[in-house]
mmCIF file of C-alpha atoms in Angstrom:
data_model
loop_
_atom_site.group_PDB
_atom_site.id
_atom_site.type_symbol
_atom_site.label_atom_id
_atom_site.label_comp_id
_atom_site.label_asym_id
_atom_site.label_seq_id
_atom_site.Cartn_x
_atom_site.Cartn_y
_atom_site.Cartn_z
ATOM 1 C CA UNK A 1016 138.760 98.851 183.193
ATOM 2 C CA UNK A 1017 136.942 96.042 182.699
ATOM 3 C CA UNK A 1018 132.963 95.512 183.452
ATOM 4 C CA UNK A 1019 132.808 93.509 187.335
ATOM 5 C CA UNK A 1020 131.347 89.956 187.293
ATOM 6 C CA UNK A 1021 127.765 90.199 188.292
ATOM 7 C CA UNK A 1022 126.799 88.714 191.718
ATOM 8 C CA UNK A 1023 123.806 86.277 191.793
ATOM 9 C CA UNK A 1024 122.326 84.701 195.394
ATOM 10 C CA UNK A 1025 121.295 81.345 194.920
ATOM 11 C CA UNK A 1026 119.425 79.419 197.819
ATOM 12 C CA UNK A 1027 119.050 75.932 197.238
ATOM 13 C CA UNK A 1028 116.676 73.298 198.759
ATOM 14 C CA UNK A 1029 117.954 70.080 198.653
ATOM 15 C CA UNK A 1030 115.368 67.215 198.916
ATOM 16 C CA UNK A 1031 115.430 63.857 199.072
ATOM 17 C CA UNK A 1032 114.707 62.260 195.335
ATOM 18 C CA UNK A 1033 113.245 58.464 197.552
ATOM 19 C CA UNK A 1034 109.496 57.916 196.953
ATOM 20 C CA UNK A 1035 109.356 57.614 200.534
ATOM 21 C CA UNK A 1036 109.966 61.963 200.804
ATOM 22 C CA UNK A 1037 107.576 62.616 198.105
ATOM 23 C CA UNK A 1038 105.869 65.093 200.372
ATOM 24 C CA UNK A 1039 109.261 67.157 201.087
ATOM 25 C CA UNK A 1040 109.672 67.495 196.729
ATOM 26 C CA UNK A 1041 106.394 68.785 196.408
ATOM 27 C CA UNK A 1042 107.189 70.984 199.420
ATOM 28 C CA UNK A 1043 110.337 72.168 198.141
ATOM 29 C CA UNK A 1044 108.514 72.991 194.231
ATOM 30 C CA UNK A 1045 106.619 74.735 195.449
ATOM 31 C CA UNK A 1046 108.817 77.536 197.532
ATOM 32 C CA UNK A 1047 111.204 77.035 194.249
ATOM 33 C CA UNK A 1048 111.438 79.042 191.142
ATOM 34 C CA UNK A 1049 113.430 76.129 189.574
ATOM 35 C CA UNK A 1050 114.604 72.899 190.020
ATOM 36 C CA UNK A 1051 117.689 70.622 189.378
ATOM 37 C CA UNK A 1052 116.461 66.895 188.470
ATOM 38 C CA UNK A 1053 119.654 64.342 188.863
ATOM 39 C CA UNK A 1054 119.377 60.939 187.238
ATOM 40 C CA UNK A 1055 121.747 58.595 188.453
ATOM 41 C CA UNK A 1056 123.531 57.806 184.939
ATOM 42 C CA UNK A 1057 123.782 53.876 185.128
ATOM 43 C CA UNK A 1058 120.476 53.618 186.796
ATOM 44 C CA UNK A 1059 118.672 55.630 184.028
ATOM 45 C CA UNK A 1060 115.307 57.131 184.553
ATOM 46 C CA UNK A 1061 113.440 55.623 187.257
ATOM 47 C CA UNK A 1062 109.641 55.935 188.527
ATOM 48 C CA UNK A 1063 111.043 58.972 190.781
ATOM 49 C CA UNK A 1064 112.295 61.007 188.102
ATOM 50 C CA UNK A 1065 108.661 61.076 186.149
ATOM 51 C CA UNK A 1066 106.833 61.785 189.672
ATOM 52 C CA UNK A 1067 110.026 64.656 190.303
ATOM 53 C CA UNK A 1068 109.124 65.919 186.984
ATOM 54 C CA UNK A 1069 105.548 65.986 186.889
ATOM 55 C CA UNK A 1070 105.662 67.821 189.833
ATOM 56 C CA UNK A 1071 107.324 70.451 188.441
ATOM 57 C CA UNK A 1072 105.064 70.518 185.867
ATOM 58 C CA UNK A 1073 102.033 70.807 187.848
ATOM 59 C CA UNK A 1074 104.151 73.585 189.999
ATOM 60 C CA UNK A 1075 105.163 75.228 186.995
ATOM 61 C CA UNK A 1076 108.728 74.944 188.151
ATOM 62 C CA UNK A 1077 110.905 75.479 184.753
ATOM 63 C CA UNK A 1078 113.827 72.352 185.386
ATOM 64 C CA UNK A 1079 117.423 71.604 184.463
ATOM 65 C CA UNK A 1080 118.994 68.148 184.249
ATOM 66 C CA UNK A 1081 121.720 67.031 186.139
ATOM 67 C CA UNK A 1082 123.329 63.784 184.417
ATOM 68 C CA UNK A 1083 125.518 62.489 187.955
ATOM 69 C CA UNK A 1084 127.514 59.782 188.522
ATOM 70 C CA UNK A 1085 129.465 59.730 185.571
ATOM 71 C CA UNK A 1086 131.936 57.626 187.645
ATOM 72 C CA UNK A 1087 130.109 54.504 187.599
ATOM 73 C CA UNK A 1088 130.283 54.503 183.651
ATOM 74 C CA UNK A 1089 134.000 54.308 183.684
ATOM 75 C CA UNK A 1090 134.793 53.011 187.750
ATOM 76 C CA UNK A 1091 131.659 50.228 187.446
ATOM 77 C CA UNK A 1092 130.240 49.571 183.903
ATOM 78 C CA UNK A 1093 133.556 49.787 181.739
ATOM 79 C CA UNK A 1094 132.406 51.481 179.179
ATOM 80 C CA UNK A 1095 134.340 53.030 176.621
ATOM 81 C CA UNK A 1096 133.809 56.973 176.040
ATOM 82 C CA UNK A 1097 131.736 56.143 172.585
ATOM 83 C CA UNK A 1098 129.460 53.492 174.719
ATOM 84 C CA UNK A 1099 129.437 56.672 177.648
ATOM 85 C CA UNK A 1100 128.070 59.187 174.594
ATOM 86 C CA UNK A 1101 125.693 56.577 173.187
ATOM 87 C CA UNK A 1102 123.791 55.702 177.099
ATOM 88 C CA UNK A 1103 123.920 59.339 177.294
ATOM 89 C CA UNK A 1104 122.083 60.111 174.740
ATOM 90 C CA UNK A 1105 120.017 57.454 175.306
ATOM 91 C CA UNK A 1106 118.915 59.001 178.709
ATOM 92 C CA UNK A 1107 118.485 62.450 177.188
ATOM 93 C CA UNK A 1108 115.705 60.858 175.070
ATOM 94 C CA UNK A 1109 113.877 59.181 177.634
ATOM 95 C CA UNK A 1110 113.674 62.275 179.637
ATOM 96 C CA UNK A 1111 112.056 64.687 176.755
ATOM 97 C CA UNK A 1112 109.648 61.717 176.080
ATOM 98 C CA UNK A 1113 108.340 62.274 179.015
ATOM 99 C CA UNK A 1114 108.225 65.769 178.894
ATOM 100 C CA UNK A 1115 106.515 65.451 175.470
ATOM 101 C CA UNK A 1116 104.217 63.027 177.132
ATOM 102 C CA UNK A 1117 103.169 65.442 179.795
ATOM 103 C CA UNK A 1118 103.110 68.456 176.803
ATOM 104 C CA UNK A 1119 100.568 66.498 175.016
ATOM 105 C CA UNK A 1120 98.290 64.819 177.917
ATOM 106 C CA UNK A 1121 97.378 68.888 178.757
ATOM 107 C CA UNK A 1122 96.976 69.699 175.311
ATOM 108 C CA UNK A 1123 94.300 66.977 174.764
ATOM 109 C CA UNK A 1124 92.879 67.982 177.691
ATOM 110 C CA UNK A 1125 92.382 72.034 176.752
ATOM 111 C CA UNK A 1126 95.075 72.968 179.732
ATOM 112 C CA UNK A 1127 97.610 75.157 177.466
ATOM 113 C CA UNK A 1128 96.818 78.230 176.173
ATOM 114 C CA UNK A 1129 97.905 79.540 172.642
ATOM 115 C CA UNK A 1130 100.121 82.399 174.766
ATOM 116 C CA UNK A 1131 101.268 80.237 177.268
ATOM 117 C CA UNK A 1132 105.155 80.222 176.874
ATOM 118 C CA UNK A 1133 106.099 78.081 180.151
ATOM 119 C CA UNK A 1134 104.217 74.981 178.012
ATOM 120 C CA UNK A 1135 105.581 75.504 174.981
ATOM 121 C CA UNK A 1136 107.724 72.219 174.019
ATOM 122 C CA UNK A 1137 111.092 73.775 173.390
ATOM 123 C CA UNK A 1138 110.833 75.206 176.728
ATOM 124 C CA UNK A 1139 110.574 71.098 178.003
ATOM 125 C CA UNK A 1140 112.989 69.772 176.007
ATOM 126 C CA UNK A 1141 116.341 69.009 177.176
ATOM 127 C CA UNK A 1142 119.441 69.138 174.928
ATOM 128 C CA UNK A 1143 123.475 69.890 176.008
ATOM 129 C CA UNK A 1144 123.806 71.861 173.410
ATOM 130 C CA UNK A 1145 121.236 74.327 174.910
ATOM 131 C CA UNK A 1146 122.818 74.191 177.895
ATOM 132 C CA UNK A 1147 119.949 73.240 180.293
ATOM 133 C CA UNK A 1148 121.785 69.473 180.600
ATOM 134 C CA UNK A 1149 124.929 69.287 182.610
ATOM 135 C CA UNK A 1150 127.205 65.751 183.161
ATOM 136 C CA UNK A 1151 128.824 65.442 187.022
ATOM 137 C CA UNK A 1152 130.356 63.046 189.218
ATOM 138 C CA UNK A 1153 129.552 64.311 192.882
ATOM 139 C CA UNK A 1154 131.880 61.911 194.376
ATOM 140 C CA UNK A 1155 135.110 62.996 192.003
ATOM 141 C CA UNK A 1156 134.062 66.908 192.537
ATOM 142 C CA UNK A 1157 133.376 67.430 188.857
ATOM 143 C CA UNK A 1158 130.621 68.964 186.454
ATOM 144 C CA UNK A 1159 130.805 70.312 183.133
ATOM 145 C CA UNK A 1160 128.251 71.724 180.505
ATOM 146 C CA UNK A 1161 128.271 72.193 176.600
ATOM 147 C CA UNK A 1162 129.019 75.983 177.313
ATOM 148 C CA UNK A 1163 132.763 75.336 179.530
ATOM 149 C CA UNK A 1164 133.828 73.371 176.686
ATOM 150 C CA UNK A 1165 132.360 75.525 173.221
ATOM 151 C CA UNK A 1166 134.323 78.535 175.075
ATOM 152 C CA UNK A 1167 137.487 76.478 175.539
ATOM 153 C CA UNK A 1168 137.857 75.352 171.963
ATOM 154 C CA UNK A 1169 136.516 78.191 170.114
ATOM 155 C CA UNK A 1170 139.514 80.029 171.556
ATOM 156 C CA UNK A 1171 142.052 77.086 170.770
ATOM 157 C CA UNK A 1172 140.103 76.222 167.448
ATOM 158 C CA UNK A 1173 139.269 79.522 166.095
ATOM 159 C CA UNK A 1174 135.310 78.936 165.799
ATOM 160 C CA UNK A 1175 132.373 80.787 166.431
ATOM 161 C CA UNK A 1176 131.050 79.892 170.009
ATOM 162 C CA UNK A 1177 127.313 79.561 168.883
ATOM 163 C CA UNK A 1178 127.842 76.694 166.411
ATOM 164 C CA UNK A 1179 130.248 74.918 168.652
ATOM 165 C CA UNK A 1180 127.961 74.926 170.772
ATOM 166 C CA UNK A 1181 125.621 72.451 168.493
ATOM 167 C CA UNK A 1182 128.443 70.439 167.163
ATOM 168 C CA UNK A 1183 129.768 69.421 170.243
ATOM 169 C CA UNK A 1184 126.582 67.257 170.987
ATOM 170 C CA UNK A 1185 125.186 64.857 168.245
ATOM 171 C CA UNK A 1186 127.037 63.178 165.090
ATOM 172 C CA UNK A 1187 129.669 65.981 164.355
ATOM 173 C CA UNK A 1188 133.098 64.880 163.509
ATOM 174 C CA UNK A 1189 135.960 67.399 163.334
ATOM 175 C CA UNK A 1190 138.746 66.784 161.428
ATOM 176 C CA UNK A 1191 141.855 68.112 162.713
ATOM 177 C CA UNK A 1192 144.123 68.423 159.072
ATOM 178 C CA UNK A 1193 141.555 70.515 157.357
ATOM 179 C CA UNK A 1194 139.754 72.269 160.547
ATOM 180 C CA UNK A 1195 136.054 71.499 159.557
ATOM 181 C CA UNK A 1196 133.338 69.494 161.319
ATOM 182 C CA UNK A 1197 131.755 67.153 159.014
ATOM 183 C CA UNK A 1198 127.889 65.365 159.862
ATOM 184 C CA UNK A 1199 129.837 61.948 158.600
ATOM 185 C CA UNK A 1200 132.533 60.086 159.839
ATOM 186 C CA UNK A 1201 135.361 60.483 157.440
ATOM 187 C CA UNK A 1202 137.619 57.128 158.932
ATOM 188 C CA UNK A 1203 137.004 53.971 160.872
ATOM 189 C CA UNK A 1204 138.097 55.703 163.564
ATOM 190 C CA UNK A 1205 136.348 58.660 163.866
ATOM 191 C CA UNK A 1206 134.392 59.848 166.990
ATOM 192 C CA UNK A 1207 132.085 61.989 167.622
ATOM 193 C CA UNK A 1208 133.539 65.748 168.726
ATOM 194 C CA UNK A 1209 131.751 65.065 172.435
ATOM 195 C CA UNK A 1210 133.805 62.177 172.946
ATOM 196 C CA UNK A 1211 136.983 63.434 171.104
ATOM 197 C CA UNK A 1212 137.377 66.481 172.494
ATOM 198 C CA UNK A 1213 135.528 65.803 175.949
ATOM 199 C CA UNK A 1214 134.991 62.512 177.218
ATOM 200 C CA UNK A 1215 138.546 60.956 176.076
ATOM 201 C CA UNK A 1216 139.963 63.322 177.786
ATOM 202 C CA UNK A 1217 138.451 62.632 181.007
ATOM 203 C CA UNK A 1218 138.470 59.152 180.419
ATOM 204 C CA UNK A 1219 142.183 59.520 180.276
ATOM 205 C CA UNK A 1220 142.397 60.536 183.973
ATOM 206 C CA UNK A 1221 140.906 57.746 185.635
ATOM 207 C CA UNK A 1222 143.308 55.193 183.369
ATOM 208 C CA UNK A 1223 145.896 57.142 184.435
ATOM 209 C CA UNK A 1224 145.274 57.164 187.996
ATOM 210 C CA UNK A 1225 143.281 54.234 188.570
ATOM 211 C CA UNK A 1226 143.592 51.758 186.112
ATOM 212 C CA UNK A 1227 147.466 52.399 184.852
ATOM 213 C CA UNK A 1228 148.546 54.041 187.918
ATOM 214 C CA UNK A 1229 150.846 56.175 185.877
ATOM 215 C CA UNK A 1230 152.057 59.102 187.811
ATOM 216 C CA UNK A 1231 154.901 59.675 185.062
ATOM 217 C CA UNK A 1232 151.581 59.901 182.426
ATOM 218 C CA UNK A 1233 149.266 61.769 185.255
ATOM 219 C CA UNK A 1234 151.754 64.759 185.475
ATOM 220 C CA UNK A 1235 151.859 65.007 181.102
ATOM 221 C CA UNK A 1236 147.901 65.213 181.644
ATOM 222 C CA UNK A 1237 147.799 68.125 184.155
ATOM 223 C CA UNK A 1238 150.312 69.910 182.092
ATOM 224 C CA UNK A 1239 148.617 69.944 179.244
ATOM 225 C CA UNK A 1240 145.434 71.096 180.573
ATOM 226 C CA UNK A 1241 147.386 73.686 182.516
ATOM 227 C CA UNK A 1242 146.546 72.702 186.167
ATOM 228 C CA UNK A 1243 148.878 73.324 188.734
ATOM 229 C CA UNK A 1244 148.099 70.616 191.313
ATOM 230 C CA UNK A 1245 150.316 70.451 194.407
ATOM 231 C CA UNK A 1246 152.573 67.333 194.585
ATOM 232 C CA UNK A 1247 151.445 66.381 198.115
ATOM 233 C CA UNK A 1248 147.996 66.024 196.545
ATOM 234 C CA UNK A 1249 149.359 64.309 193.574
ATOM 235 C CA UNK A 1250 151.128 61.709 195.462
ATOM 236 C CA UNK A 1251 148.546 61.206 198.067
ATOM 237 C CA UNK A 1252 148.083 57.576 199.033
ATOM 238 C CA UNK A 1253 143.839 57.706 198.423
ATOM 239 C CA UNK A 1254 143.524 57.307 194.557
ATOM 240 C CA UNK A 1255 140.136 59.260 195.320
ATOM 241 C CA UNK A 1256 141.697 62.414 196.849
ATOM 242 C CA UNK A 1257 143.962 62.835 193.841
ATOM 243 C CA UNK A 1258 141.195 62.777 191.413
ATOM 244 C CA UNK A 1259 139.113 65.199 193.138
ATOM 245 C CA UNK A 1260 142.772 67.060 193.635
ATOM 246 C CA UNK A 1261 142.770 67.254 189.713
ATOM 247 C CA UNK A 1262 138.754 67.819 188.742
ATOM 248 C CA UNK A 1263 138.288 70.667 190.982
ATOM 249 C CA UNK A 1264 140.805 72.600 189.421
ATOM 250 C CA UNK A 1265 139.811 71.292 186.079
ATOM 251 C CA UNK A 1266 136.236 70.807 186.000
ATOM 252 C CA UNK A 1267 134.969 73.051 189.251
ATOM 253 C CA UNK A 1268 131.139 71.738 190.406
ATOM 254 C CA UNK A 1269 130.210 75.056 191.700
ATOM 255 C CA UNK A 1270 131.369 76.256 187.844
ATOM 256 C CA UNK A 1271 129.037 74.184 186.025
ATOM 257 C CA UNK A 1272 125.885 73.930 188.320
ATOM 258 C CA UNK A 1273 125.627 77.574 189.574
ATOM 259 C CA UNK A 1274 126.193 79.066 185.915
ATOM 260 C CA UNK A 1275 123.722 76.756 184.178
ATOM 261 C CA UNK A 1276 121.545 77.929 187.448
ATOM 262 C CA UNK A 1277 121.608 81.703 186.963
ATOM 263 C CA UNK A 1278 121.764 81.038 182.693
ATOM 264 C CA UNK A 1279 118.809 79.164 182.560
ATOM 265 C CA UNK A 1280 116.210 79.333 185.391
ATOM 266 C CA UNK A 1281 113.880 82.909 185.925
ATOM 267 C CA UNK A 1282 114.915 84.623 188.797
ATOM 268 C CA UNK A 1283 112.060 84.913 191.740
ATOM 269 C CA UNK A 1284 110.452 87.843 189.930
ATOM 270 C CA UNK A 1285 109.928 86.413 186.331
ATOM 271 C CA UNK A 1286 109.132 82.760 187.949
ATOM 272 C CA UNK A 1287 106.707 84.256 190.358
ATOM 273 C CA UNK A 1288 104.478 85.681 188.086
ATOM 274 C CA UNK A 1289 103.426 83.145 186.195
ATOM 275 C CA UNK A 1290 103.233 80.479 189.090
ATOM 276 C CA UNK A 1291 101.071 82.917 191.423
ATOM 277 C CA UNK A 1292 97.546 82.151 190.005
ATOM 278 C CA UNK A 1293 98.797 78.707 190.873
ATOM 279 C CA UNK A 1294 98.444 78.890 194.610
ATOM 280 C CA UNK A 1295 96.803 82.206 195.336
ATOM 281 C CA UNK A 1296 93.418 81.180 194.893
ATOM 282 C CA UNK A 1297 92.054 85.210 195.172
ATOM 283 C CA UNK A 1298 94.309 85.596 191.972
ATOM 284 C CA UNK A 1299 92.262 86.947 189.294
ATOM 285 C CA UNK A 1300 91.989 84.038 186.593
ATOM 286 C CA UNK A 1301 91.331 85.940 183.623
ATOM 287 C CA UNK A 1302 94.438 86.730 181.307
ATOM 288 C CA UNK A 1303 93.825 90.751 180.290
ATOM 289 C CA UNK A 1304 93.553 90.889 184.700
ATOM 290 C CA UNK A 1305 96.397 88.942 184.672
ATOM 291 C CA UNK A 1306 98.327 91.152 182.607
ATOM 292 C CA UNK A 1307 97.221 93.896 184.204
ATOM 293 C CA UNK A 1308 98.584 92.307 187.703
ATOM 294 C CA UNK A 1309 101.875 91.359 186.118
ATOM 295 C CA UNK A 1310 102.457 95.221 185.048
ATOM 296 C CA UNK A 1311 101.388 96.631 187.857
ATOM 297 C CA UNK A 1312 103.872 99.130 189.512
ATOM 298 C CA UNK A 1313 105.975 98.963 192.768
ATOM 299 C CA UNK A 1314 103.448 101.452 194.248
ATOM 300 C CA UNK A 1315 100.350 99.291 193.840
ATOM 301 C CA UNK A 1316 97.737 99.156 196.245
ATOM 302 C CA UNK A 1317 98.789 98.209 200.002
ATOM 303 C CA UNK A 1318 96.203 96.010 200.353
ATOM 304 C CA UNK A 1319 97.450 93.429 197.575
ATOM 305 C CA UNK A 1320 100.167 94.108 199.072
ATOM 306 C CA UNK A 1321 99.149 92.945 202.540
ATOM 307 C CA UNK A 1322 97.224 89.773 200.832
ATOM 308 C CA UNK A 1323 100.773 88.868 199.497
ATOM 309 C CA UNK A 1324 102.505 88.811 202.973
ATOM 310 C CA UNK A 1325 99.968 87.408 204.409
ATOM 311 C CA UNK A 1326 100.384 84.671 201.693
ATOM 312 C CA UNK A 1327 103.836 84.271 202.523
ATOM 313 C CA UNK A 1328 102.733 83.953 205.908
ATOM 314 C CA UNK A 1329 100.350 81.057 205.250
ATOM 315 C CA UNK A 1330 102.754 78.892 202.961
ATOM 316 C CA UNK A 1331 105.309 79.446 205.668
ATOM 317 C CA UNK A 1332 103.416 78.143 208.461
ATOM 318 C CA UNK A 1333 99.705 76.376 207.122
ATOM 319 C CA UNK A 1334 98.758 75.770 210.865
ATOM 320 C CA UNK A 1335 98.362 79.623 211.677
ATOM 321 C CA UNK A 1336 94.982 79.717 209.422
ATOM 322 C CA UNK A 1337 93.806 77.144 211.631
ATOM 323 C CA UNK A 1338 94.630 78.783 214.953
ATOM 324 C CA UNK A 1339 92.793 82.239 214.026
ATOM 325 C CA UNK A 1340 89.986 80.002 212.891
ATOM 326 C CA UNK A 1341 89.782 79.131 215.969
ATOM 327 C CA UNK A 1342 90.616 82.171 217.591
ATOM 328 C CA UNK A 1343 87.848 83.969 216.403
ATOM 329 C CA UNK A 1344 85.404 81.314 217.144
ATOM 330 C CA UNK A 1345 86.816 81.858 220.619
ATOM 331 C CA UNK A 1346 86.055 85.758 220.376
ATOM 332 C CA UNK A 1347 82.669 85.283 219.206
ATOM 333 C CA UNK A 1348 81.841 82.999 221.905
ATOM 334 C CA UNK A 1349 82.442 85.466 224.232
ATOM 335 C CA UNK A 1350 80.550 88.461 222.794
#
């Protein structure tokens, strides 16, 4: 029989990305052992998404980047799949430069140590092809990641997952008669494999349904990718309600989000330790202590134990150190 799936819980916190709920982010980092930072695609990166991720650097939150609104470049900015891949990239960029700028403000400043894996730079940098970076259109119901797709074709193609994976972001061509990927266009017409084997594909939907309003064309596409989509949905009279019919059988949100959730962020007990010294100020700062905090065994002493609840108990509510201030000012009064 075959191995079962392994179950993961995942709570999210969902906070407002406005300036104007600044206050709920950094509330949210902080109870988070990592965090999902969505750029709006035809926006680009704003003055929000350096304050989203510089707290999360200075919460030690590890981040993944959500790309959304891929809609808008097809729906709003008519841009061709090529022009899509090119912005994309574009925004990709901008993000790890400001990783790289935050990286190398803490180095001047003596703030990384040699050992110190959670500021190393690959551990910042965002790339598809590692699988940290996922594209989505919240409004269509659909999200995919480098990972859906390298599976997908290395079964159809007959390649190795791994270097799929890299080819299928950057300038990698495949060619079809011989089976190769080549770092060089080989015609005119040659596009990069993200936009020839991805985004054309999903570019061809929405002509289909929106601009051609070809149902004859529609039904060819969800054949070939091997959906079975109800004709009551297909035929529905809100243009909207058939592509989310189609994209959340091909393209699931939950699919892509979740998985590059539980692939790439530390669960609570790997995040945890290297974020406590952060807000336990009783934590001991030296790194041999550390260490020796980070191995200790289930059966330590009760009374770390009972500082860590009590912790707990004082992120959970910050006006209860306050009251038994007060409390015992109250007591001592009275004796």
């Amino acid at each position: 029989k075959a191995a079962a799936s392994p179950i993961f819980l995942v709570n999210l916190i969902d906070s407002p990305g406005h300036v104007d709920f600044s206050s709920e982010v950094s509330s949210a980092v902080r109870f988070s052992d990592g965090c999902l930072v969505l750029v709006d695609v035809l926006e680009g990166v704003c003055t929000q998404t350096q304050t989203v991720l510089r707290q999360a650097w200075a919460e030690n939150v590890k981040p993944c980047l959500v790309l959304n609104k891929m809609d808008r470049l097809v729906l709003e900015a008519k841009m061709s799949p090529l022009e899509a891949f090119v912005h994309l990239q574009q925004i990709v960029e901008n993000v790890n430069a400001i990783t790289a700028s935050m990286l190398t403000g803490d180095a001047l400043d003596g703030q990384i140590e040699h050992d110190d894996e959670s500021r190393d730079a690959q551990y910042w940098e965002f790339s598809p092809d590692k699988g940290n970076v996922i594209f989505a259109s919240a409004v269509d119901s659909w999200a995919f990641g480098i990972p859906q797709f390298a599976k997908l074709y290395s079964q159809k193609l007959g390649v190795k997952e791994a270097p799929l994976m890299k080819a299928l972001w950057g300038h990698f061509y495949f060619q079809p008669k011989t089976g190769r990927v080549a770092t060089k266009p080989t015609a005119k017409n040659s596009k990069p494999m993200f936009v020839q084997l991805i985004l054309d594909n999903i570019w061809a939907v929405y002509n289909a349904l929106i601009v051609e309003n070809n149902q004859e064309r529609m039904l060819k596409i969800t054949s070939s990718l091997g959906l079975k989509v109800p004709h009551r949905e297909l035929n529905h009279p809100d243009w909207r309600t058939r592509l989310q019919s189609i994209f959340n059988r091909w393209l699931p949100v939950p699919q892509a989000v979740l998985g590059m959730v539980v692939r790439q962020l530390p669960s609570p007990v790997e995040a945890q330790r290297s974020r406590l010294e952060k807000f336990w100020t009783a934590f001991p700062a030296a790194s041999n202590k550390n260490k020796q905090n980070k191995n200790k065994s289930d059966d330590g002493d009760a009374a770390d134990d009972q500082e860590l609840a009590r912790l707990g108990q004082l992120l959970a509510n910050p006006h209860e150190q306050k009251q038994d201030e007060q409390e015992q000012e109250q007591e001592q009064e009275e004796q």
